[in-house]
JSON list of C-alpha atoms and ligand atoms in Angstrom, two decimals:
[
{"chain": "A", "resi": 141, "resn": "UNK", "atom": "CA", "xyz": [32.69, -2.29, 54.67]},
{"chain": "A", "resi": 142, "resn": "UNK", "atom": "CA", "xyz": [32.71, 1.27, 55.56]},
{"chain": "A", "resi": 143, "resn": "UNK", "atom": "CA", "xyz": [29.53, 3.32, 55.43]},
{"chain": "A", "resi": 144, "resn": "UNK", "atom": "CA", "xyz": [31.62, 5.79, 53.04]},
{"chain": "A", "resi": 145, "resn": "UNK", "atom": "CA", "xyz": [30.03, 6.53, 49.57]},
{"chain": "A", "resi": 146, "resn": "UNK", "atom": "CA", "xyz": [32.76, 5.02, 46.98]},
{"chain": "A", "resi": 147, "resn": "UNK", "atom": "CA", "xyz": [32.32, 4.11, 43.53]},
{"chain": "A", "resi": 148, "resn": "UNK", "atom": "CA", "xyz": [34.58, 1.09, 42.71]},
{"chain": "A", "resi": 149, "resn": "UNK", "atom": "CA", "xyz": [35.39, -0.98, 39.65]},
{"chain": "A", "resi": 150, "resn": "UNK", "atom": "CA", "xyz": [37.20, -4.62, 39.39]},
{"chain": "A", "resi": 151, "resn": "UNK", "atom": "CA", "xyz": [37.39, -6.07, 36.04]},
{"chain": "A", "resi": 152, "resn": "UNK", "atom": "CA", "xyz": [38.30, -9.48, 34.49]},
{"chain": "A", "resi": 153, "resn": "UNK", "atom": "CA", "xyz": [39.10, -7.69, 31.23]},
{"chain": "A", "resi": 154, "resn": "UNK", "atom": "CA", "xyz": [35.95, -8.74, 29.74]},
{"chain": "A", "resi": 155, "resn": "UNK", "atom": "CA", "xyz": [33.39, -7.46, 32.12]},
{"chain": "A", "resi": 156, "resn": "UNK", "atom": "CA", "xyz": [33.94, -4.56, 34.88]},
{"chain": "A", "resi": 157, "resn": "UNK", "atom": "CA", "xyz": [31.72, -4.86, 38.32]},
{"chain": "A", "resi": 158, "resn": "UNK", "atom": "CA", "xyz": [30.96, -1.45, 39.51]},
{"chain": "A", "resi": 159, "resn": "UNK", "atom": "CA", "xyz": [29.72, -1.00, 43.05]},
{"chain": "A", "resi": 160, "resn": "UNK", "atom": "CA", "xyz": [28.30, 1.37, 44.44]},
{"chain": "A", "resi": 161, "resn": "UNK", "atom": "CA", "xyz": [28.36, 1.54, 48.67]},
{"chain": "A", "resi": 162, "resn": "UNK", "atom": "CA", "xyz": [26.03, 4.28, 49.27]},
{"chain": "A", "resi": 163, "resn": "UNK", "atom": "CA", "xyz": [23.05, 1.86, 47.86]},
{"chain": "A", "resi": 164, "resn": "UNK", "atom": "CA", "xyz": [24.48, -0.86, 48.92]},
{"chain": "A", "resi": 165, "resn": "UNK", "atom": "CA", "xyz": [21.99, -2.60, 51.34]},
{"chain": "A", "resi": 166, "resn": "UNK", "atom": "CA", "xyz": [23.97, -5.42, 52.77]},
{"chain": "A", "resi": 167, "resn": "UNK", "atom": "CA", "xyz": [21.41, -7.82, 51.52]},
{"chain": "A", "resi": 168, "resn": "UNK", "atom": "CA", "xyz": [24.20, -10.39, 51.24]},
{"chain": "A", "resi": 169, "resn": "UNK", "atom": "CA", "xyz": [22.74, -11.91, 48.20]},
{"chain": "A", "resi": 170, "resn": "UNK", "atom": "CA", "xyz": [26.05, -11.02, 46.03]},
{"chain": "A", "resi": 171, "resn": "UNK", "atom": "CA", "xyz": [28.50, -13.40, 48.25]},
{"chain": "A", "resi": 172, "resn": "UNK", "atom": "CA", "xyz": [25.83, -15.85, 49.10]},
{"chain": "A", "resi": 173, "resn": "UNK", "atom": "CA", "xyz": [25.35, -16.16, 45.86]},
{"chain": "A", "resi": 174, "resn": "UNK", "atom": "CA", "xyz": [28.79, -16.12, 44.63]},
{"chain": "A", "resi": 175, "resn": "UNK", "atom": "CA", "xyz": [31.05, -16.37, 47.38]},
{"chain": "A", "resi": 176, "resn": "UNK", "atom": "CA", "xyz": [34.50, -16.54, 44.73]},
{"chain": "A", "resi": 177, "resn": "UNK", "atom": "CA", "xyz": [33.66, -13.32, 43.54]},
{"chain": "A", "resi": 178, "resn": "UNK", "atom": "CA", "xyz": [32.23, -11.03, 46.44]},
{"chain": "A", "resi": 179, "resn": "UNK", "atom": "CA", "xyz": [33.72, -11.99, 49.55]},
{"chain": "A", "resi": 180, "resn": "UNK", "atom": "CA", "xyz": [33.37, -9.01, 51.70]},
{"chain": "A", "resi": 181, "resn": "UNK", "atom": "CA", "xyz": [36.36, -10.19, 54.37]},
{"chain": "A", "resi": 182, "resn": "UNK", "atom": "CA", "xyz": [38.73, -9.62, 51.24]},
{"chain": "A", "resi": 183, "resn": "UNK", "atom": "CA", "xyz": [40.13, -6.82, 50.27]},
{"chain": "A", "resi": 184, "resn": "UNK", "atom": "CA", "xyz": [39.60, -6.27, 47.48]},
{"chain": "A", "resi": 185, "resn": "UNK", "atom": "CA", "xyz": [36.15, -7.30, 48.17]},
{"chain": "A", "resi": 186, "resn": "UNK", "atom": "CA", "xyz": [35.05, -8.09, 44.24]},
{"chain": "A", "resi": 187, "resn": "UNK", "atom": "CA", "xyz": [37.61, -10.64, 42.84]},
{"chain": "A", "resi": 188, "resn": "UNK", "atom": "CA", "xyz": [36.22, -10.87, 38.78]},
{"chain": "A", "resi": 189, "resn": "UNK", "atom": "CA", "xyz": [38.71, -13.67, 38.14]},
{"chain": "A", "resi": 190, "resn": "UNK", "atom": "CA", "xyz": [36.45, -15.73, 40.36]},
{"chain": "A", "resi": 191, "resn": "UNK", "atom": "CA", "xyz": [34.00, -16.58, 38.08]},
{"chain": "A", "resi": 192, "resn": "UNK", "atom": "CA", "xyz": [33.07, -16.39, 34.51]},
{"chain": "A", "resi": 193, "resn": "UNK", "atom": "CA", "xyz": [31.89, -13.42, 32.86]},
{"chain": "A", "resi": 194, "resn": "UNK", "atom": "CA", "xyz": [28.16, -14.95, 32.28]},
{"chain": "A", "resi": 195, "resn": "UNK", "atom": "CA", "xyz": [28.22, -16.00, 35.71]},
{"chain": "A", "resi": 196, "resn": "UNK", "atom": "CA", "xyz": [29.32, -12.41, 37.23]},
{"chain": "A", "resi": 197, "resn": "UNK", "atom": "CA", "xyz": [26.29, -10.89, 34.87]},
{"chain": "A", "resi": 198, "resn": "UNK", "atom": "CA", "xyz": [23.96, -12.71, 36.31]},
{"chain": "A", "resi": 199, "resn": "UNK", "atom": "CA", "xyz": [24.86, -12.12, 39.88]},
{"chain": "A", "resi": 200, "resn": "UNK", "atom": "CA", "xyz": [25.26, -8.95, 39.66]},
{"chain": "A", "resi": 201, "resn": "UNK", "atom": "CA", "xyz": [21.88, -8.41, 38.10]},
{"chain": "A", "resi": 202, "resn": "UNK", "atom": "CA", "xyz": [20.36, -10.19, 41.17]},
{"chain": "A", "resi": 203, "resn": "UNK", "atom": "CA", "xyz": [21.75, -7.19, 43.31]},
{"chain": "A", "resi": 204, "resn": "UNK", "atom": "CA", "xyz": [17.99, -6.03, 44.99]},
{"chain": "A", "resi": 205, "resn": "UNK", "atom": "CA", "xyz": [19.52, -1.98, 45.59]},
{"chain": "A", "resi": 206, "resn": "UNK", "atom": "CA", "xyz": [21.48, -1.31, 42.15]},
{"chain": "A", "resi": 207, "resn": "UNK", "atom": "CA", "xyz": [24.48, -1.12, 43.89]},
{"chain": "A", "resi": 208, "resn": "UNK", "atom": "CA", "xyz": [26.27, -3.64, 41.71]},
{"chain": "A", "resi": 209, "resn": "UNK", "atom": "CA", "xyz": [26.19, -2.89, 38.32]},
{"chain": "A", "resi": 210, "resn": "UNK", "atom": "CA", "xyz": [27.92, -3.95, 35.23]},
{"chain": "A", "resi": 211, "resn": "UNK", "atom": "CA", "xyz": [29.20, -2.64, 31.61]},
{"chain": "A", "resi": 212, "resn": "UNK", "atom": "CA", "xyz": [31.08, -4.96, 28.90]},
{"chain": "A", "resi": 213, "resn": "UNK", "atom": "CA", "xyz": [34.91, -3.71, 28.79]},
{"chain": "A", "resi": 214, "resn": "UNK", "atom": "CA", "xyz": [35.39, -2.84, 25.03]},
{"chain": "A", "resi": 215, "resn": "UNK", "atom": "CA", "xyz": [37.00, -5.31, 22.86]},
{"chain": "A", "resi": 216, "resn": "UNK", "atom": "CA", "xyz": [40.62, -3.90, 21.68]},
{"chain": "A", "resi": 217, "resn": "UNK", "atom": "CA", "xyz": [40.58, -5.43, 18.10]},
{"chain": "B", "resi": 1755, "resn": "SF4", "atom": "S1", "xyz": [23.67, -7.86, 46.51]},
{"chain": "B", "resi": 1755, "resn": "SF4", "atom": "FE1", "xyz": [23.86, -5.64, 46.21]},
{"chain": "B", "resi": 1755, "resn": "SF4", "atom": "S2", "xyz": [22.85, -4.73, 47.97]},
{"chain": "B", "resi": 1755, "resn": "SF4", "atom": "FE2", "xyz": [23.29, -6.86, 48.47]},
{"chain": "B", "resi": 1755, "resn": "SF4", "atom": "S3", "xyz": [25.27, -6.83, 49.53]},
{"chain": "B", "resi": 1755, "resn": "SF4", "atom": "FE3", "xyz": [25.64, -7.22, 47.36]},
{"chain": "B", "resi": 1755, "resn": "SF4", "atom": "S4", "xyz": [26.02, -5.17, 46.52]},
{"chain": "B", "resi": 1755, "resn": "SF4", "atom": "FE4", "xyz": [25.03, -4.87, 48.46]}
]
């Protein structure tokens, strides 16, 4: 991962991931934690179809810098 600031989305259609690099801390707890979503050798880094949406919430909510947040994709009907 570069040291660049970039905001980036991934969604599953149900929830979006956003990450944020310049708070990222490199904590690793994201792809310890959930190694089929955040894989940081991948590009794209965030894959949402690897998990669930509950189980993407709650990792991302374990993120210690705010660099991974989340918002609920609106539903189309
Ligand atoms: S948990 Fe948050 S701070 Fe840690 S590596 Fe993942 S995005 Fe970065």
């Amino acid at each position: 991962m570069d040291r660049e600031k970039v905001h980036k989305e991934y969604t599953n259609g149900e929830v979006t991931v956003v990450w944020q690099s310049g708070k990222c801390v490199h904590s690793a707890i994201c792809f310890h934690g959930l190694p089929s979503v955040f894989d940081p050798r991948k590009k794209p880094w965030v894959t949402p179809e690897g998990a669930d949406t509950k189980t993407i919430v709650e990792q991302v909510k374990r993120c210690p810098s705010g660099a991974l947040s989340y918002y609920m994709n609106a539903k189309s009907t």
